[in-house]
XYZ file of N, CA and C in Angstrom:
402
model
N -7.376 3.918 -28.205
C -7.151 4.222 -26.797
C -6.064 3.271 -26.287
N -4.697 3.902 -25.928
C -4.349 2.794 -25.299
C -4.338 2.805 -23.825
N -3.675 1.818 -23.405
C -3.375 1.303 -22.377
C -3.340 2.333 -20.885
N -2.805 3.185 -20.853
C -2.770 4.226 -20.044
C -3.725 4.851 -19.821
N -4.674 5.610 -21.310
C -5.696 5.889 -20.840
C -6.482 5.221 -21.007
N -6.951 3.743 -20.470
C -7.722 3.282 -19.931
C -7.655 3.475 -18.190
N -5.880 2.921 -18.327
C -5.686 3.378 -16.616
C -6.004 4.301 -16.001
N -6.101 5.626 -17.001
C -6.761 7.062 -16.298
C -8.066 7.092 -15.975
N -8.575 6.476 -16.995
C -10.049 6.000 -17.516
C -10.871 5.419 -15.877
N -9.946 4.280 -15.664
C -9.978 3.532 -14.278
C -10.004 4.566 -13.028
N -9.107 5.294 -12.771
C -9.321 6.027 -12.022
C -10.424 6.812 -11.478
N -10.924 7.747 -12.784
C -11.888 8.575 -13.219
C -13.011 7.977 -12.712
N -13.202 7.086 -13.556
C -14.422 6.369 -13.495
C -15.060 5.742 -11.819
N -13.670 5.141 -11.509
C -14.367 4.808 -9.730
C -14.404 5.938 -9.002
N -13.604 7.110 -9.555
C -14.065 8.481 -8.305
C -15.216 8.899 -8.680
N -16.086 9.307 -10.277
C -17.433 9.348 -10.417
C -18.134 8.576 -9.958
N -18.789 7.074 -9.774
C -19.249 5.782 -9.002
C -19.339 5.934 -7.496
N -17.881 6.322 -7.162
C -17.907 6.047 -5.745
C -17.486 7.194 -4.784
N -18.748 8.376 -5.115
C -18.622 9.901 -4.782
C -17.817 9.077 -2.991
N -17.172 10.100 -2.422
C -16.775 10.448 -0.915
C -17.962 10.241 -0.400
N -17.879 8.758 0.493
C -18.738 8.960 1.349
C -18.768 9.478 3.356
N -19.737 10.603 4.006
C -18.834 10.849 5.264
C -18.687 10.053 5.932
N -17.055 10.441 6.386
C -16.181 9.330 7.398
C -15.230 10.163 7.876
N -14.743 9.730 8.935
C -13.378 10.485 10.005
C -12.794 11.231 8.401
N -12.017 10.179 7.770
C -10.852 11.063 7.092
C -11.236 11.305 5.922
N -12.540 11.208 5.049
C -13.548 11.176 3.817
C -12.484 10.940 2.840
N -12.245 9.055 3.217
C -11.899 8.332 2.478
C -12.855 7.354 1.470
N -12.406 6.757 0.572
C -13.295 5.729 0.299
C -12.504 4.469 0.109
N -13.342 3.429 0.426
C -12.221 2.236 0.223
C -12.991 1.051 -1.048
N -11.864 0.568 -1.772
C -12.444 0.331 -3.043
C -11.864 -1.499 -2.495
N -13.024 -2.689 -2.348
C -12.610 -4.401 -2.682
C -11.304 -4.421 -3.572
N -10.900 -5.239 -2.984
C -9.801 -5.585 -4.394
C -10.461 -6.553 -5.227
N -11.365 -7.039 -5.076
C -12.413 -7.725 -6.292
C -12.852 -6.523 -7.165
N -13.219 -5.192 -7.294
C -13.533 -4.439 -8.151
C -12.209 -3.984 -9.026
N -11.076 -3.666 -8.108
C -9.726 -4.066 -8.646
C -9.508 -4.798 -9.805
N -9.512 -6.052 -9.166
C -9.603 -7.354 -10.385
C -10.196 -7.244 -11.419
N -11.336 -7.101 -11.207
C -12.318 -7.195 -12.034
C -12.301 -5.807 -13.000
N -11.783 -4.839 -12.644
C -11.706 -4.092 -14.146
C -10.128 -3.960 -14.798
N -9.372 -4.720 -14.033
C -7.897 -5.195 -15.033
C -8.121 -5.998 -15.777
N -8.665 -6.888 -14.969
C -9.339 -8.068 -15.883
C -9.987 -7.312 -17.476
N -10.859 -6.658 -17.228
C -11.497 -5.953 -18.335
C -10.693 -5.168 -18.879
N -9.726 -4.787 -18.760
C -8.348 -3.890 -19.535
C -7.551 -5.076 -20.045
N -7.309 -5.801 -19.576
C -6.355 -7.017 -20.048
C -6.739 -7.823 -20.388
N -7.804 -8.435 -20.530
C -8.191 -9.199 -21.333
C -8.374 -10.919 -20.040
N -6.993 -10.710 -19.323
C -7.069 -11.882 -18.874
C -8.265 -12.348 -17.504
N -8.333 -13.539 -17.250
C -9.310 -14.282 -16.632
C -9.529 -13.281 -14.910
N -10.377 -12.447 -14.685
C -10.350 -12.774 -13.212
C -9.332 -13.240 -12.519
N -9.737 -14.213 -12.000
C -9.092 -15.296 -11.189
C -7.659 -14.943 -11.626
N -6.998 -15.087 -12.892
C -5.879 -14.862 -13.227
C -4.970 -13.847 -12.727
N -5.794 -12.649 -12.774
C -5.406 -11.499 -12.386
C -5.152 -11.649 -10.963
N -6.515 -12.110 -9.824
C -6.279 -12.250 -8.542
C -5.051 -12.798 -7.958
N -4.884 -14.143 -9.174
C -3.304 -14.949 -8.250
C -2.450 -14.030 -8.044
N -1.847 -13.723 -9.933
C -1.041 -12.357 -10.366
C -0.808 -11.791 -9.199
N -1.839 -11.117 -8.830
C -1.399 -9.643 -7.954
C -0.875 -10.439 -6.367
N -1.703 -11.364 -6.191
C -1.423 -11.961 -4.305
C 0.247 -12.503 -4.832
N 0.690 -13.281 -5.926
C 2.174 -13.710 -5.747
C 2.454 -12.371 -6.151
N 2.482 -11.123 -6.763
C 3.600 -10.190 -6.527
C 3.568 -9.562 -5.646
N 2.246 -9.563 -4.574
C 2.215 -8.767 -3.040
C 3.035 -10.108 -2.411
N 3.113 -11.335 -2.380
C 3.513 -12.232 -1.841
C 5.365 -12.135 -1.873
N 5.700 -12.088 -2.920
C 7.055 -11.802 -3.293
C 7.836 -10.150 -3.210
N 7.229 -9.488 -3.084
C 7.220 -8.044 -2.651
C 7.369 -7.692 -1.271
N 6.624 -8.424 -0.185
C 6.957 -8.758 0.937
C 8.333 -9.628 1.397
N 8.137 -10.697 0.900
C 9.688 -11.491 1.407
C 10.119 -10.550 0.982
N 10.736 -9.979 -0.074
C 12.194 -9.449 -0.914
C 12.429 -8.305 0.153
N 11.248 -7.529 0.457
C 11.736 -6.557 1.781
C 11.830 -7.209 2.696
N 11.203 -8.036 2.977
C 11.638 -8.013 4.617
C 12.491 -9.886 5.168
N 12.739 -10.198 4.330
C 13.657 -11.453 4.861
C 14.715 -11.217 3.791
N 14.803 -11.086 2.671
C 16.152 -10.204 2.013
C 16.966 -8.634 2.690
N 15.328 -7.815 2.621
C 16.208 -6.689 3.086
C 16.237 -5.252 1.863
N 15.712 -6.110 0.880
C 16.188 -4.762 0.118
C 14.976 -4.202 -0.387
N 15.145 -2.848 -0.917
C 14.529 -2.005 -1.961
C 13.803 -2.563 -2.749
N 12.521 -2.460 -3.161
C 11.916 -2.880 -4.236
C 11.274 -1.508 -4.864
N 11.731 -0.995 -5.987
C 11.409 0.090 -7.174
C 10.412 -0.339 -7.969
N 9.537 0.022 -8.471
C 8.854 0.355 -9.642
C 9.158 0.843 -10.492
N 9.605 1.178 -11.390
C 9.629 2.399 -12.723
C 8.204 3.164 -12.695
N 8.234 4.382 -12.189
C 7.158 5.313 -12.885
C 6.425 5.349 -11.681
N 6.425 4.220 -10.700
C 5.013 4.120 -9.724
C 5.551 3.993 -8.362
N 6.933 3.273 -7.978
C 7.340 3.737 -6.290
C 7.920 2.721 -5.713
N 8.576 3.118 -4.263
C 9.470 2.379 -4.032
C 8.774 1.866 -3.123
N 9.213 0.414 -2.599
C 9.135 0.234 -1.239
C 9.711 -0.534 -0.274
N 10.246 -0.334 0.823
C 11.287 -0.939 1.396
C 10.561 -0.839 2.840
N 11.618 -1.469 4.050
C 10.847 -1.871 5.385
C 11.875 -0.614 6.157
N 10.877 -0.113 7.525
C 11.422 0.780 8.216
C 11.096 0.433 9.336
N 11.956 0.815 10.094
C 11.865 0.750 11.322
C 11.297 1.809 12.532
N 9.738 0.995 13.024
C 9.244 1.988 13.968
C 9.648 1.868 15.206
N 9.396 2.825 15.797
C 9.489 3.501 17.170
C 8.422 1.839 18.049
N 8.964 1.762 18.863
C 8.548 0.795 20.215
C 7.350 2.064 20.559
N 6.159 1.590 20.887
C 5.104 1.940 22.142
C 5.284 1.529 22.889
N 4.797 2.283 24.123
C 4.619 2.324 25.493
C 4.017 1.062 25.975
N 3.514 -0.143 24.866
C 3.382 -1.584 25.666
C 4.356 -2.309 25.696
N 5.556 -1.695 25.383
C 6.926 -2.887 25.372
C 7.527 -2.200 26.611
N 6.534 -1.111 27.002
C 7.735 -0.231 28.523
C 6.411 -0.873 29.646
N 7.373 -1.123 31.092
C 6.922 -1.657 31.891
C 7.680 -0.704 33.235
N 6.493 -0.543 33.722
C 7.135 0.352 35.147
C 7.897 -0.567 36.458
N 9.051 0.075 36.759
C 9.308 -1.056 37.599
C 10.234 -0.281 38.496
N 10.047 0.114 39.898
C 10.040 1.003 40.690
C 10.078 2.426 40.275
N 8.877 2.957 39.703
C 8.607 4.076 39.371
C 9.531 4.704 38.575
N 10.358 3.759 37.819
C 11.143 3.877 36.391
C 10.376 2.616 35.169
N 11.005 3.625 34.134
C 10.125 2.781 32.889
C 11.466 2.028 32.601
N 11.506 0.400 32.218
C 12.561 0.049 31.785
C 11.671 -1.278 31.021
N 12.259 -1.856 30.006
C 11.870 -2.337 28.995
C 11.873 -4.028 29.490
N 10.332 -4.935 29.331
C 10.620 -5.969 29.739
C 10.565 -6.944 28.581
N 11.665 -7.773 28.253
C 11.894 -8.513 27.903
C 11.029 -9.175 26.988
N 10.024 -9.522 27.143
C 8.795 -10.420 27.607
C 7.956 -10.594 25.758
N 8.187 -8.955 26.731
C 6.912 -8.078 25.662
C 7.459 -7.520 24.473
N 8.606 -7.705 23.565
C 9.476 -6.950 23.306
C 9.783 -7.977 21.652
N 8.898 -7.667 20.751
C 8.688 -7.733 19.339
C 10.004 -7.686 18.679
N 10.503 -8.608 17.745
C 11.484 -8.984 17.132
C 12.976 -7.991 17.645
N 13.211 -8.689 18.689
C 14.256 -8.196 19.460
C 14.208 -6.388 19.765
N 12.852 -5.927 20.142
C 13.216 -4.480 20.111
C 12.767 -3.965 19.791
N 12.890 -4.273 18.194
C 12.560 -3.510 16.630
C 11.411 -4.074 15.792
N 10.320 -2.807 16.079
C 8.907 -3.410 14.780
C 9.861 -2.704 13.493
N 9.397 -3.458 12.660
C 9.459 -2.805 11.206
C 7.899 -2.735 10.781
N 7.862 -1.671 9.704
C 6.695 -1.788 9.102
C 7.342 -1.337 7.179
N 6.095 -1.513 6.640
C 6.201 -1.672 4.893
C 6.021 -0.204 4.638
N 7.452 0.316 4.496
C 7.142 2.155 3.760
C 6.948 2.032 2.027
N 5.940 2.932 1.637
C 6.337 3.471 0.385
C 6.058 4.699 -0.422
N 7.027 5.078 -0.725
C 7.349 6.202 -1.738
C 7.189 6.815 -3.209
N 5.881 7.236 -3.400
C 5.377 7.967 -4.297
C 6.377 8.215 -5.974
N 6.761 7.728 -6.956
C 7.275 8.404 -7.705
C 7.095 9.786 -8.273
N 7.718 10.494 -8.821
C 6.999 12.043 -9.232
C 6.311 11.903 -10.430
N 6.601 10.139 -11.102
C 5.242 10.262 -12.250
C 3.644 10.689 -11.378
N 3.987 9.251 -10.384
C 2.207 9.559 -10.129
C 1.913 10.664 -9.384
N 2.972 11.374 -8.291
C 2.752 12.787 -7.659
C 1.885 13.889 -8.892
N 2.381 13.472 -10.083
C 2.054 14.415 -11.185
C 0.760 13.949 -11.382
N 0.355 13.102 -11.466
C -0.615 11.926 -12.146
C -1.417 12.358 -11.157
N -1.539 12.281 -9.940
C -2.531 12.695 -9.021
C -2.479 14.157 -9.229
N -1.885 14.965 -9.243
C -1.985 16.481 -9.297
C -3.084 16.865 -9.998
N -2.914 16.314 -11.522
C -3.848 16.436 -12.986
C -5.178 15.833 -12.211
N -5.036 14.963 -11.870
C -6.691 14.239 -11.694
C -7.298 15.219 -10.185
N -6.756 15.519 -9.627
C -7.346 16.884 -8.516
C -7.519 17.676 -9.106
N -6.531 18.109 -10.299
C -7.060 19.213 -10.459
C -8.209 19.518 -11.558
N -8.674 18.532 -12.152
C -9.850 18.516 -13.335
C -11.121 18.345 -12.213
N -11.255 17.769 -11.624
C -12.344 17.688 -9.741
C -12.010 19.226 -9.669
């Protein structure tokens, strides 16, 4: 067995375990300690090991988008880069029965960004197969 299909294996296995339970959007949400803990068991390496692992490449994945600026790709699994949202209606302030923008209230000059990311068509495929055997 290699490596991959264990990763499928992984998948499989927490959607049997952890049937849909009801909720608004009949999601389920999985610890990132159960995470860990079965890479850990695919890889051989320590727990703990794995935990740092993943927090410095979420750690470094963050700066590189958003105080560099650029693109960060995956091969096979997705992109992700920072976008820029739309201002809400708490950065607008009425001020003689016109909305005009105060200063005050007004998040990194203006502009929120938030963390987009983009699906590769491996895993678009990869999820397709696993819906469609369910």
């Amino acid at each position: 067995m290699n490596n991959m299909d264990k990763f499928d294996d992984l998948f499989t296995e927490a959607d049997e375990e952890n049937k849909p339970k009801k909720t608004r959007e009949n999601n389920t949400k999985i610890a990132d300690g159960k995470i860990y803990r079965e890479v850990s068991q695919i890889t051989g390496y320590p727990q703990k090991e794995v935990a740092e692992i993943c927090t410095q490449l979420f750690e470094v994945l963050i700066l590189e988008v958003f105080q560099v600026g650029n693109r960060v790709n995956f091969r096979n699994f997705g992109t992700f880069w920072q976008k820029k949202t739309k201002s809400n209606n708490n950065n607008l302030v009425k001020l003689n029965h016109t909305r005009a923008k105060d200063p005050s209230n007004i998040k990194a000059n203006g502009v929120n960004y938030s963390l987009t990311f983009r699906m590769s068509k491996n895993i678009k495929k990869r999820i397709a197969s696993i819906r469609r055997k369910d």
